[in-house]
Amino acid sequence: MTAKRLQYTRRQRLARYLRSRDFRTKCWQTALGILIGVVFLFPLYWMVVTSLKTQLEIFQVPTPLWPTELHFESYVDQITGKYYDTMNGFKNSCIIAFSSMAISTVLAIPAAYGLARFNIKGRKAIIIAFLITQMMPSSLLLIPLFVQFKAMNLLNSYLGVIIADSTIGIPFSVIILRTYFVSIPRELDEAAQIDGCGHLSAFAKIMLPIAFPGVVVAAVFSLMFAWGDLVYGLNMLPDAMRPVTSGMYNYIQQYETIWNFIMAFGVIAISPVLVIFIFMQRYIISGLTNGAVKA
């Protein structure tokens, strides 16, 4: 009798919960989350599916949501290099992206710490300048940088593109890291100074380990900006030194665009960044949320 009464009570609670506002709110939130996820993931799904189709299936009306037969010729070409040497492009992108990430992160950390901790004259103007620089498109900066790098003999070299890509990563990294350093209590600085640390040692031993998630965010996004750059690499480097993003044009021919090869190329080109985001998402989320506490 007790078991039946307990089972009846549980059913009552379940029925009451299913009629409650909290349950309806969670249902709407779940449905909205699924819808947003589908909207954002569908282009990636379509890119993968298109890479496995033939040219005939791509232009078929109505276009099938899944190929009748899987074709991997487009991925085999990325290895054999019939149209484009993808491995060489990956090598060039790794050299440019990781070097730009290192420069952006190393320069942005002390700059952000100084703007967050010291009363620098014109600090607000410097922050606004960083924001304005971040809003400038690469196409606007291309001609001035091209003229300047030509005078400095930096064209046709990795160094010129690395510096150009760093102009994208440094402003973003400074803005992100400054808000992160601001959110760290000043009492930690004072306690470190009481223990005999100077500004530099307190920064290296106390602040930098605490700000590690913010540093990871700045480094990952600097890497992403440099990896996805096309404008600088296409205009400042010869064919053999261009990053992997420029390889897309090899599949756009005079009389035909090989769409399945372009999509396979896109899947492979974004894979390293996707893997980095998947494995570093814990630090990225922590860095973005903790750095947004104060401005």
Coordinates of C-alpha atoms in Angstrom, one line a residue:
M1 CA 0.0 0.0 0.0
T2 CA 2.8 2.3 0.8
A3 CA 4.6 1.6 -2.5
K4 CA 1.3 2.3 -4.4
R5 CA 0.8 5.6 -2.5
L6 CA 4.4 6.6 -3.2
Q7 CA 4.0 5.8 -6.9
Y8 CA 0.8 7.8 -7.0
T9 CA 2.5 10.8 -5.3
R10 CA 5.4 10.7 -7.9
R11 CA 2.8 10.7 -10.7
Q12 CA 1.1 13.7 -9.2
R13 CA 4.4 15.6 -8.9
L14 CA 5.3 14.7 -12.5
A15 CA 1.9 15.8 -13.8
R16 CA 2.1 19.0 -11.8
Y17 CA 5.6 19.7 -13.2
L18 CA 4.5 19.0 -16.8
R19 CA 1.7 21.7 -16.4
S20 CA 4.0 24.2 -14.7
R21 CA 5.5 27.3 -16.3
D22 CA 9.1 26.2 -15.6
F23 CA 8.5 23.1 -17.8
R24 CA 7.0 25.2 -20.7
T25 CA 9.9 27.7 -20.4
K26 CA 12.5 24.9 -20.6
C27 CA 10.7 23.4 -23.6
W28 CA 10.8 26.7 -25.4
Q29 CA 14.5 27.3 -24.5
T30 CA 15.4 23.8 -25.7
A31 CA 13.5 24.2 -28.9
L32 CA 15.1 27.6 -29.5
G33 CA 18.6 26.2 -28.8
I34 CA 18.1 23.4 -31.2
L35 CA 16.9 25.8 -33.9
I36 CA 19.9 28.1 -33.4
G37 CA 22.2 25.1 -33.5
V38 CA 20.7 23.8 -36.7
V39 CA 21.0 27.3 -38.3
F40 CA 24.7 27.6 -37.4
L41 CA 25.6 23.9 -38.2
F42 CA 23.7 23.6 -41.5
P43 CA 26.3 25.4 -43.6
L44 CA 29.0 23.1 -42.2
Y45 CA 26.8 20.1 -42.9
W46 CA 26.1 21.3 -46.5
M47 CA 29.8 21.9 -47.1
V48 CA 30.6 18.3 -46.1
V49 CA 27.8 16.8 -48.1
T50 CA 28.6 18.9 -51.2
S51 CA 32.2 17.7 -51.0
L52 CA 31.0 14.1 -51.2
K53 CA 28.8 14.7 -54.3
T54 CA 29.5 14.7 -58.0
Q55 CA 29.2 17.9 -60.1
L56 CA 26.0 16.4 -61.6
E57 CA 24.4 15.9 -58.2
I58 CA 25.3 19.4 -57.0
F59 CA 23.4 21.0 -59.9
Q60 CA 20.5 18.5 -59.7
V61 CA 17.1 20.0 -59.1
P62 CA 15.9 19.4 -56.4
T63 CA 19.3 19.1 -54.8
P64 CA 19.5 15.9 -52.7
L65 CA 20.3 16.4 -49.0
W66 CA 22.6 13.4 -49.0
P67 CA 24.5 12.0 -52.0
T68 CA 23.3 8.7 -53.5
E69 CA 26.9 7.5 -53.5
L70 CA 29.8 8.8 -51.6
H71 CA 32.7 10.2 -53.7
F72 CA 36.0 10.9 -52.0
E73 CA 37.9 12.1 -55.1
S74 CA 37.8 15.6 -53.9
Y75 CA 39.6 14.6 -50.6
V76 CA 42.1 12.5 -52.5
D77 CA 43.1 15.5 -54.5
Q78 CA 44.0 17.4 -51.4
I79 CA 46.7 14.8 -50.8
T80 CA 47.9 14.2 -54.4
G81 CA 47.9 17.9 -55.3
K82 CA 46.4 17.6 -58.7
Y83 CA 45.0 21.2 -58.6
Y84 CA 46.7 22.6 -55.6
D85 CA 49.5 21.5 -53.2
T86 CA 47.5 21.6 -50.0
M87 CA 50.3 20.4 -47.7
N88 CA 52.6 23.2 -48.8
G89 CA 49.7 25.6 -48.1
F90 CA 49.3 24.1 -44.6
K91 CA 53.0 24.6 -44.0
N92 CA 52.8 28.3 -45.0
S93 CA 49.7 28.9 -42.9
C94 CA 51.3 27.3 -39.9
I95 CA 54.4 29.4 -40.2
I96 CA 52.4 32.6 -40.6
A97 CA 49.6 31.9 -38.1
F98 CA 51.7 30.6 -35.2
S99 CA 54.3 33.4 -35.6
S100 CA 51.6 36.0 -35.7
M101 CA 49.9 34.4 -32.7
A102 CA 53.2 34.6 -30.7
I103 CA 53.9 38.2 -31.6
S104 CA 50.3 39.3 -30.9
T105 CA 50.2 37.6 -27.5
V106 CA 53.6 38.6 -26.3
L107 CA 53.0 42.3 -27.2
A108 CA 49.4 42.4 -26.0
I109 CA 50.0 41.0 -22.5
P110 CA 52.2 43.8 -21.1
A111 CA 50.2 46.4 -23.1
A112 CA 46.9 45.2 -21.6
Y113 CA 48.4 44.9 -18.1
G114 CA 49.7 48.5 -18.3
L115 CA 46.3 49.9 -19.4
A116 CA 44.5 47.9 -16.7
R117 CA 46.8 48.7 -13.7
F118 CA 48.5 52.0 -14.3
N119 CA 47.1 55.5 -14.6
I120 CA 48.5 56.3 -18.0
K121 CA 47.9 59.7 -19.5
G122 CA 45.5 59.4 -22.4
R123 CA 44.5 55.8 -21.5
K124 CA 41.0 56.2 -22.8
A125 CA 42.2 57.6 -26.1
I126 CA 44.6 54.6 -26.4
I127 CA 41.7 52.2 -25.8
I128 CA 39.5 53.9 -28.3
A129 CA 42.4 53.8 -30.8
F130 CA 42.6 50.0 -30.3
L131 CA 38.8 49.7 -30.9
I132 CA 39.0 51.8 -34.0
T133 CA 41.9 49.8 -35.3
Q134 CA 39.9 46.6 -34.7
M135 CA 37.0 47.9 -36.8
M136 CA 39.2 48.7 -39.8
P137 CA 39.0 46.0 -42.5
S138 CA 42.1 44.4 -43.9
S139 CA 41.3 45.7 -47.4
L140 CA 41.6 49.3 -46.0
L141 CA 45.0 48.7 -44.5
L142 CA 46.4 46.7 -47.5
I143 CA 47.6 49.5 -49.6
P144 CA 49.4 51.5 -46.8
L145 CA 51.0 48.3 -45.5
F146 CA 52.0 47.2 -49.0
V147 CA 53.7 50.6 -49.8
Q148 CA 55.5 50.5 -46.4
F149 CA 56.6 46.9 -46.6
K150 CA 57.9 47.5 -50.2
A151 CA 60.1 50.3 -48.9
M152 CA 61.3 48.0 -46.1
N153 CA 62.0 45.1 -48.5
L154 CA 59.4 42.9 -46.6
L155 CA 57.4 41.9 -49.6
N156 CA 57.7 38.3 -50.8
S157 CA 58.7 37.2 -47.3
Y158 CA 56.8 35.6 -44.4
L159 CA 57.8 38.4 -42.0
G160 CA 55.8 41.0 -43.9
V161 CA 52.6 39.0 -43.7
I162 CA 53.2 38.0 -40.1
I163 CA 53.5 41.6 -39.1
A164 CA 50.4 42.5 -41.2
D165 CA 48.4 39.7 -39.5
S166 CA 49.6 40.9 -36.1
T167 CA 47.9 44.2 -36.7
I168 CA 44.6 42.3 -36.6
G169 CA 45.4 40.2 -33.5
I170 CA 47.1 42.8 -31.3
P171 CA 44.1 45.2 -30.8
F172 CA 41.7 42.3 -30.1
S173 CA 44.1 40.7 -27.7
V174 CA 44.7 44.0 -25.8
I175 CA 41.0 44.6 -25.4
I176 CA 40.3 41.1 -24.2
L177 CA 43.2 40.9 -21.8
R178 CA 42.7 44.4 -20.4
T179 CA 39.2 43.6 -19.2
Y180 CA 40.5 40.3 -17.8
F181 CA 43.3 42.1 -15.8
V182 CA 40.7 44.7 -14.6
S183 CA 38.6 42.0 -13.2
I184 CA 41.5 40.7 -11.0
P185 CA 41.4 42.4 -7.6
R186 CA 44.1 45.0 -6.9
E187 CA 44.5 43.5 -3.4
L188 CA 46.6 40.7 -5.0
D189 CA 49.0 43.3 -6.3
E190 CA 49.2 44.9 -2.9
A191 CA 49.7 41.6 -1.2
A192 CA 52.5 40.7 -3.6
Q193 CA 54.2 44.1 -3.0
I194 CA 54.0 43.6 0.8
D195 CA 55.8 40.3 0.3
G196 CA 58.6 42.1 -1.5
C197 CA 57.6 41.7 -5.2
G198 CA 58.0 44.6 -7.6
H199 CA 55.6 45.3 -10.4
L200 CA 57.4 43.0 -12.8
S201 CA 57.7 40.0 -10.5
A202 CA 54.1 40.5 -9.3
F203 CA 53.0 40.5 -12.9
A204 CA 55.0 37.4 -13.8
K205 CA 54.3 35.3 -10.6
I206 CA 50.8 36.4 -9.6
M207 CA 48.8 38.1 -12.4
L208 CA 49.9 36.1 -15.4
P209 CA 49.0 32.6 -14.0
I210 CA 45.6 34.0 -12.9
A211 CA 45.0 35.5 -16.3
F212 CA 46.0 32.3 -18.2
P213 CA 42.5 31.7 -19.5
G214 CA 42.4 35.2 -21.0
V215 CA 45.8 34.7 -22.5
V216 CA 44.5 31.4 -24.1
V217 CA 41.5 33.3 -25.6
A218 CA 43.8 36.0 -27.0
A219 CA 46.2 33.5 -28.5
V220 CA 43.5 31.3 -30.0
F221 CA 41.7 34.3 -31.7
S222 CA 45.0 35.7 -32.9
L223 CA 45.7 32.3 -34.5
M224 CA 42.3 32.2 -36.0
F225 CA 42.6 35.7 -37.5
A226 CA 46.0 34.9 -39.0
W227 CA 44.9 31.5 -40.3
G228 CA 41.8 32.9 -42.0
D229 CA 43.6 35.8 -43.6
L230 CA 43.5 35.9 -47.4
V231 CA 44.1 39.6 -48.4
Y232 CA 47.7 39.9 -47.1
G233 CA 48.9 36.5 -48.1
L234 CA 47.4 36.8 -51.6
N235 CA 48.9 40.2 -52.3
M236 CA 52.2 40.1 -50.5
L237 CA 53.6 36.6 -51.2
P238 CA 54.5 34.6 -54.3
D239 CA 52.5 31.4 -55.2
A240 CA 54.8 29.0 -53.4
M241 CA 54.7 30.9 -50.1
R242 CA 50.9 31.7 -50.0
P243 CA 48.8 30.4 -47.1
V244 CA 46.3 27.6 -47.5
T245 CA 43.3 30.0 -47.8
S246 CA 44.6 31.2 -51.2
G247 CA 44.3 27.7 -52.7
M248 CA 40.6 28.0 -53.2
Y249 CA 41.2 30.0 -56.4
N250 CA 42.9 27.0 -58.0
Y251 CA 39.5 25.3 -58.3
I252 CA 37.8 28.2 -60.1
Q253 CA 38.7 27.6 -63.7
Q254 CA 37.9 29.5 -66.9
Y255 CA 34.9 27.5 -67.9
E256 CA 34.0 25.6 -64.7
T257 CA 34.0 25.9 -60.9
I258 CA 34.7 22.6 -59.2
W259 CA 32.4 23.0 -56.3
N260 CA 32.9 19.6 -54.7
F261 CA 36.7 20.1 -54.6
I262 CA 36.2 23.6 -53.2
M263 CA 34.0 22.3 -50.4
A264 CA 36.5 19.5 -49.6
F265 CA 39.3 22.1 -49.5
G266 CA 37.2 24.2 -47.1
V267 CA 36.6 21.3 -44.8
I268 CA 40.3 20.5 -44.6
A269 CA 41.3 24.2 -44.3
I270 CA 39.0 24.8 -41.3
S271 CA 39.8 21.5 -39.5
P272 CA 42.9 22.7 -37.5
V273 CA 41.0 25.8 -36.1
L274 CA 38.0 23.6 -35.4
V275 CA 40.1 21.1 -33.5
I276 CA 41.8 23.9 -31.5
F277 CA 38.4 25.3 -30.5
I278 CA 37.1 21.9 -29.4
F279 CA 40.0 21.1 -27.2
M280 CA 40.5 24.7 -25.8
Q281 CA 36.8 25.5 -25.3
R282 CA 37.0 25.3 -21.5
Y283 CA 39.7 28.0 -21.4
I284 CA 38.0 30.1 -24.1
I285 CA 34.6 30.1 -22.3
S286 CA 36.3 30.9 -19.0
G287 CA 38.4 33.7 -20.5
L288 CA 35.5 35.3 -22.2
T289 CA 33.1 35.2 -19.3
N290 CA 35.6 36.2 -16.6
G291 CA 37.0 39.0 -18.7
A292 CA 33.5 40.4 -19.1
V293 CA 32.9 41.1 -15.5
K294 CA 34.4 44.6 -15.6
A295 CA 35.3 47.0 -18.4

